[in-house]
Amino acid sequence: VACRAQLAEAAGEQANADVLYVDAAERWRELGNVPERAYALLGQGRSLAALGKPEAEAPLREARELFASMGYKPALAETEALLAHGEAAAV
């Protein structure tokens, strides 16, 4: 599911990618795979942000918490940049 989400996002199919990332994040949660869940949440937030949806904030905030807890600095930086961009757009 995560691979299909990434392919949809790369093809510019953001709405489809969002749905697939939600599914992937839930599956990773069920399996207890925190890093992959965080990346799926990041993908979901990125897809929603590309669609201009304010709903992007929730998965991005959750991804940020997970990346910070694991010390994943590059992914954390990407997540924080997306959050900052969303906050700037809201002003």
GROMACS .gro file of N, CA and C in nm:
model
  273
    1VAL      N    1   0.083  -0.119   0.000
    1VAL     CA    2   0.000   0.000   0.000
    1VAL      C    3   0.088   0.125   0.000
    2ALA      N    4   0.194   0.125   0.081
    2ALA     CA    5   0.282   0.242   0.088
    2ALA      C    6   0.346   0.269  -0.048
    3CYS      N    7   0.385   0.165  -0.118
    3CYS     CA    8   0.446   0.183  -0.251
    3CYS      C    9   0.346   0.242  -0.349
    4ARG      N   10   0.222   0.196  -0.343
    4ARG     CA   11   0.118   0.251  -0.431
    4ARG      C   12   0.094   0.398  -0.398
    5ALA      N   13   0.099   0.432  -0.269
    5ALA     CA   14   0.081   0.571  -0.228
    5ALA      C   15   0.193   0.658  -0.285
    6GLN      N   16   0.316   0.609  -0.277
    6GLN     CA   17   0.430   0.684  -0.329
    6GLN      C   18   0.420   0.701  -0.480
    7LEU      N   19   0.377   0.597  -0.549
    7LEU     CA   20   0.362   0.606  -0.694
    7LEU      C   21   0.252   0.705  -0.731
    8ALA      N   22   0.141   0.702  -0.659
    8ALA     CA   23   0.032   0.796  -0.685
    8ALA      C   24   0.079   0.940  -0.662
    9GLU      N   25   0.152   0.960  -0.553
    9GLU     CA   26   0.203   1.095  -0.524
    9GLU      C   27   0.298   1.141  -0.635
   10ALA      N   28   0.388   1.055  -0.677
   10ALA     CA   29   0.483   1.090  -0.783
   10ALA      C   30   0.414   1.119  -0.915
   11ALA      N   31   0.299   1.055  -0.938
   11ALA     CA   32   0.223   1.077  -1.061
   11ALA      C   33   0.133   1.199  -1.052
   12GLY      N   34   0.136   1.268  -0.938
   12GLY     CA   35   0.053   1.387  -0.921
   12GLY      C   36  -0.090   1.358  -0.881
   13GLU      N   37  -0.116   1.235  -0.843
   13GLU     CA   38  -0.251   1.194  -0.801
   13GLU      C   39  -0.262   1.209  -0.649
   14GLN      N   40  -0.261   1.334  -0.604
   14GLN     CA   41  -0.252   1.362  -0.461
   14GLN      C   42  -0.372   1.309  -0.382
   15ALA      N   43  -0.492   1.322  -0.436
   15ALA     CA   44  -0.610   1.274  -0.362
   15ALA      C   45  -0.604   1.123  -0.343
   16ASN      N   46  -0.563   1.051  -0.446
   16ASN     CA   47  -0.548   0.906  -0.436
   16ASN      C   48  -0.435   0.871  -0.340
   17ALA      N   49  -0.326   0.945  -0.348
   17ALA     CA   50  -0.212   0.921  -0.259
   17ALA      C   51  -0.254   0.939  -0.114
   18ASP      N   52  -0.334   1.041  -0.086
   18ASP     CA   53  -0.381   1.066   0.050
   18ASP      C   54  -0.453   0.944   0.105
   19VAL      N   55  -0.547   0.891   0.030
   19VAL     CA   56  -0.624   0.774   0.074
   19VAL      C   57  -0.532   0.655   0.099
   20LEU      N   58  -0.438   0.633   0.010
   20LEU     CA   59  -0.345   0.522   0.024
   20LEU      C   60  -0.251   0.540   0.142
   21TYR      N   61  -0.205   0.662   0.165
   21TYR     CA   62  -0.118   0.688   0.281
   21TYR      C   63  -0.193   0.666   0.412
   22VAL      N   64  -0.320   0.704   0.417
   22VAL     CA   65  -0.401   0.680   0.538
   22VAL      C   66  -0.406   0.530   0.567
   23ASP      N   67  -0.432   0.452   0.462
   23ASP     CA   68  -0.438   0.306   0.476
   23ASP      C   69  -0.302   0.251   0.520
   24ALA      N   70  -0.196   0.299   0.457
   24ALA     CA   71  -0.062   0.251   0.492
   24ALA      C   72  -0.027   0.284   0.636
   25ALA      N   73  -0.057   0.407   0.680
   25ALA     CA   74  -0.026   0.447   0.818
   25ALA      C   75  -0.099   0.359   0.918
   26GLU      N   76  -0.223   0.327   0.889
   26GLU     CA   77  -0.300   0.241   0.980
   26GLU      C   78  -0.242   0.100   0.983
   27ARG      N   79  -0.206   0.049   0.868
   27ARG     CA   80  -0.147  -0.086   0.864
   27ARG      C   81  -0.014  -0.091   0.938
   28TRP      N   82   0.069   0.013   0.920
   28TRP     CA   83   0.196   0.017   0.992
   28TRP      C   84   0.173   0.028   1.142
   29ARG      N   85   0.069   0.103   1.182
   29ARG     CA   86   0.036   0.113   1.324
   29ARG      C   87   0.001  -0.024   1.379
   30GLU      N   88  -0.084  -0.098   1.306
   30GLU     CA   89  -0.125  -0.232   1.350
   30GLU      C   90  -0.006  -0.326   1.362
   31LEU      N   91   0.092  -0.310   1.276
   31LEU     CA   92   0.212  -0.395   1.279
   31LEU      C   93   0.317  -0.346   1.378
   32GLY      N   94   0.295  -0.228   1.434
   32GLY     CA   95   0.390  -0.174   1.531
   32GLY      C   96   0.517  -0.117   1.470
   33ASN      N   97   0.512  -0.084   1.341
   33ASN     CA   98   0.629  -0.031   1.273
   33ASN      C   99   0.624   0.122   1.276
   34VAL      N  100   0.684   0.179   1.378
   34VAL     CA  101   0.677   0.324   1.400
   34VAL      C  102   0.745   0.404   1.289
   35PRO      N  103   0.866   0.367   1.245
   35PRO     CA  104   0.928   0.447   1.138
   35PRO      C  105   0.844   0.452   1.010
   36GLU      N  106   0.794   0.339   0.967
   36GLU     CA  107   0.714   0.338   0.844
   36GLU      C  108   0.583   0.412   0.862
   37ARG      N  109   0.524   0.403   0.981
   37ARG     CA  110   0.402   0.481   1.009
   37ARG      C  111   0.432   0.630   0.997
   38ALA      N  112   0.544   0.672   1.053
   38ALA     CA  113   0.581   0.814   1.046
   38ALA      C  114   0.598   0.859   0.900
   39TYR      N  115   0.662   0.776   0.819
   39TYR     CA  116   0.680   0.812   0.678
   39TYR      C  117   0.546   0.816   0.604
   40ALA      N  118   0.455   0.725   0.637
   40ALA     CA  119   0.322   0.727   0.575
   40ALA      C  120   0.246   0.853   0.615
   41LEU      N  121   0.257   0.893   0.741
   41LEU     CA  122   0.192   1.016   0.786
   41LEU      C  123   0.253   1.138   0.717
   42LEU      N  124   0.384   1.137   0.699
   42LEU     CA  125   0.449   1.245   0.627
   42LEU      C  126   0.397   1.251   0.483
   43GLY      N  127   0.386   1.136   0.418
   43GLY     CA  128   0.333   1.132   0.282
   43GLY      C  129   0.191   1.182   0.275
   44GLN      N  130   0.109   1.143   0.372
   44GLN     CA  131  -0.029   1.190   0.376
   44GLN      C  132  -0.032   1.342   0.390
   45GLY      N  133   0.046   1.393   0.483
   45GLY     CA  134   0.050   1.538   0.502
   45GLY      C  135   0.101   1.611   0.380
   46ARG      N  136   0.202   1.556   0.315
   46ARG     CA  137   0.258   1.617   0.194
   46ARG      C  138   0.153   1.620   0.082
   47SER      N  139   0.077   1.510   0.069
   47SER     CA  140  -0.027   1.504  -0.034
   47SER      C  141  -0.138   1.604  -0.007
   48LEU      N  142  -0.182   1.611   0.119
   48LEU     CA  143  -0.286   1.706   0.155
   48LEU      C  144  -0.238   1.850   0.138
   49ALA      N  145  -0.113   1.875   0.173
   49ALA     CA  146  -0.057   2.010   0.156
   49ALA      C  147  -0.053   2.048   0.008
   50ALA      N  148  -0.019   1.952  -0.077
   50ALA     CA  149  -0.015   1.978  -0.222
   50ALA      C  150  -0.153   2.012  -0.275
   51LEU      N  151  -0.256   1.960  -0.209
   51LEU     CA  152  -0.394   1.990  -0.247
   51LEU      C  153  -0.444   2.119  -0.181
   52GLY      N  154  -0.360   2.180  -0.098
   52GLY     CA  155  -0.399   2.302  -0.029
   52GLY      C  156  -0.497   2.280   0.085
   53LYS      N  157  -0.496   2.159   0.140
   53LYS     CA  158  -0.590   2.122   0.247
   53LYS      C  159  -0.531   2.152   0.384
   54PRO      N  160  -0.606   2.224   0.468
   54PRO     CA  161  -0.556   2.250   0.604
   54PRO      C  162  -0.548   2.123   0.689
   55GLU      N  163  -0.616   2.017   0.647
   55GLU     CA  164  -0.612   1.890   0.718
   55GLU      C  165  -0.472   1.828   0.718
   56ALA      N  166  -0.383   1.884   0.638
   56ALA     CA  167  -0.245   1.833   0.633
   56ALA      C  168  -0.175   1.846   0.767
   57GLU      N  169  -0.218   1.941   0.848
   57GLU     CA  170  -0.149   1.969   0.974
   57GLU      C  171  -0.149   1.850   1.069
   58ALA      N  172  -0.261   1.780   1.084
   58ALA     CA  173  -0.271   1.671   1.182
   58ALA      C  174  -0.172   1.558   1.155
   59PRO      N  175  -0.170   1.500   1.033
   59PRO     CA  176  -0.072   1.393   1.011
   59PRO      C  177   0.072   1.443   1.017
   60LEU      N  178   0.095   1.568   0.976
   60LEU     CA  179   0.231   1.622   0.983
   60LEU      C  180   0.276   1.639   1.128
   61ARG      N  181   0.187   1.684   1.213
   61ARG     CA  182   0.222   1.699   1.355
   61ARG      C  183   0.253   1.563   1.419
   62GLU      N  184   0.171   1.463   1.384
   62GLU     CA  185   0.197   1.329   1.438
   62GLU      C  186   0.329   1.274   1.385
   63ALA      N  187   0.354   1.294   1.256
   63ALA     CA  188   0.481   1.249   1.198
   63ALA      C  189   0.598   1.319   1.266
   64ARG      N  190   0.583   1.449   1.290
   64ARG     CA  191   0.691   1.524   1.356
   64ARG      C  192   0.722   1.465   1.493
   65GLU      N  193   0.618   1.433   1.570
   65GLU     CA  194   0.639   1.374   1.703
   65GLU      C  195   0.714   1.242   1.693
   66LEU      N  196   0.673   1.159   1.597
   66LEU     CA  197   0.737   1.028   1.581
   66LEU      C  198   0.882   1.043   1.536
   67PHE      N  199   0.907   1.127   1.436
   67PHE     CA  200   1.044   1.146   1.389
   67PHE      C  201   1.132   1.203   1.499
   68ALA      N  202   1.080   1.297   1.576
   68ALA     CA  203   1.158   1.356   1.686
   68ALA      C  204   1.192   1.251   1.791
   69SER      N  205   1.096   1.165   1.823
   69SER     CA  206   1.120   1.063   1.925
   69SER      C  207   1.224   0.960   1.881
   70MET      N  208   1.237   0.942   1.749
   70MET     CA  209   1.334   0.846   1.696
   70MET      C  210   1.466   0.911   1.656
   71GLY      N  211   1.471   1.043   1.658
   71GLY     CA  212   1.592   1.114   1.618
   71GLY      C  213   1.617   1.112   1.468
   72TYR      N  214   1.511   1.102   1.388
   72TYR     CA  215   1.523   1.101   1.242
   72TYR      C  216   1.529   1.245   1.192
   73LYS      N  217   1.646   1.305   1.196
   73LYS     CA  218   1.661   1.448   1.169
   73LYS      C  219   1.624   1.491   1.028
   74PRO      N  220   1.666   1.422   0.921
   74PRO     CA  221   1.626   1.468   0.787
   74PRO      C  222   1.474   1.465   0.766
   75ALA      N  223   1.410   1.358   0.810
   75ALA     CA  224   1.264   1.349   0.795
   75ALA      C  225   1.196   1.452   0.884
   76LEU      N  226   1.251   1.475   1.001
   76LEU     CA  227   1.197   1.576   1.092
   76LEU      C  228   1.207   1.714   1.028
   77ALA      N  229   1.318   1.744   0.964
   77ALA     CA  230   1.336   1.874   0.898
   77ALA      C  231   1.235   1.892   0.785
   78GLU      N  232   1.213   1.787   0.706
   78GLU     CA  233   1.114   1.796   0.597
   78GLU      C  234   0.975   1.820   0.653
   79THR      N  235   0.941   1.748   0.760
   79THR     CA  236   0.810   1.762   0.822
   79THR      C  237   0.791   1.902   0.877
   80GLU      N  238   0.891   1.953   0.946
   80GLU     CA  239   0.882   2.088   1.003
   80GLU      C  240   0.871   2.194   0.894
   81ALA      N  241   0.940   2.174   0.783
   81ALA     CA  242   0.931   2.268   0.671
   81ALA      C  243   0.789   2.271   0.614
   82LEU      N  244   0.728   2.155   0.601
   82LEU     CA  245   0.590   2.149   0.551
   82LEU      C  246   0.494   2.215   0.649
   83LEU      N  247   0.515   2.192   0.777
   83LEU     CA  248   0.430   2.256   0.878
   83LEU      C  249   0.447   2.408   0.874
   84ALA      N  250   0.571   2.454   0.863
   84ALA     CA  251   0.597   2.598   0.858
   84ALA      C  252   0.534   2.660   0.734
   85HIS      N  253   0.542   2.590   0.622
   85HIS     CA  254   0.483   2.640   0.498
   85HIS      C  255   0.331   2.651   0.513
   86GLY      N  256   0.270   2.551   0.577
   86GLY     CA  257   0.126   2.554   0.599
   86GLY      C  258   0.085   2.666   0.691
   87GLU      N  259   0.165   2.691   0.794
   87GLU     CA  260   0.136   2.800   0.887
   87GLU      C  261   0.151   2.935   0.818
   88ALA      N  262   0.251   2.948   0.733
   88ALA     CA  263   0.272   3.073   0.661
   88ALA      C  264   0.158   3.099   0.563
   89ALA      N  265   0.109   2.993   0.500
   89ALA     CA  266  -0.001   3.008   0.404
   89ALA      C  267  -0.131   3.045   0.474
   90ALA      N  268  -0.144   3.005   0.599
   90ALA     CA  269  -0.267   3.033   0.674
   90ALA      C  270  -0.273   3.178   0.722
   91VAL      N  271  -0.157   3.245   0.723
   91VAL     CA  272  -0.152   3.384   0.773
   91VAL      C  273  -0.197   3.481   0.669
   0.00000   0.00000   0.00000
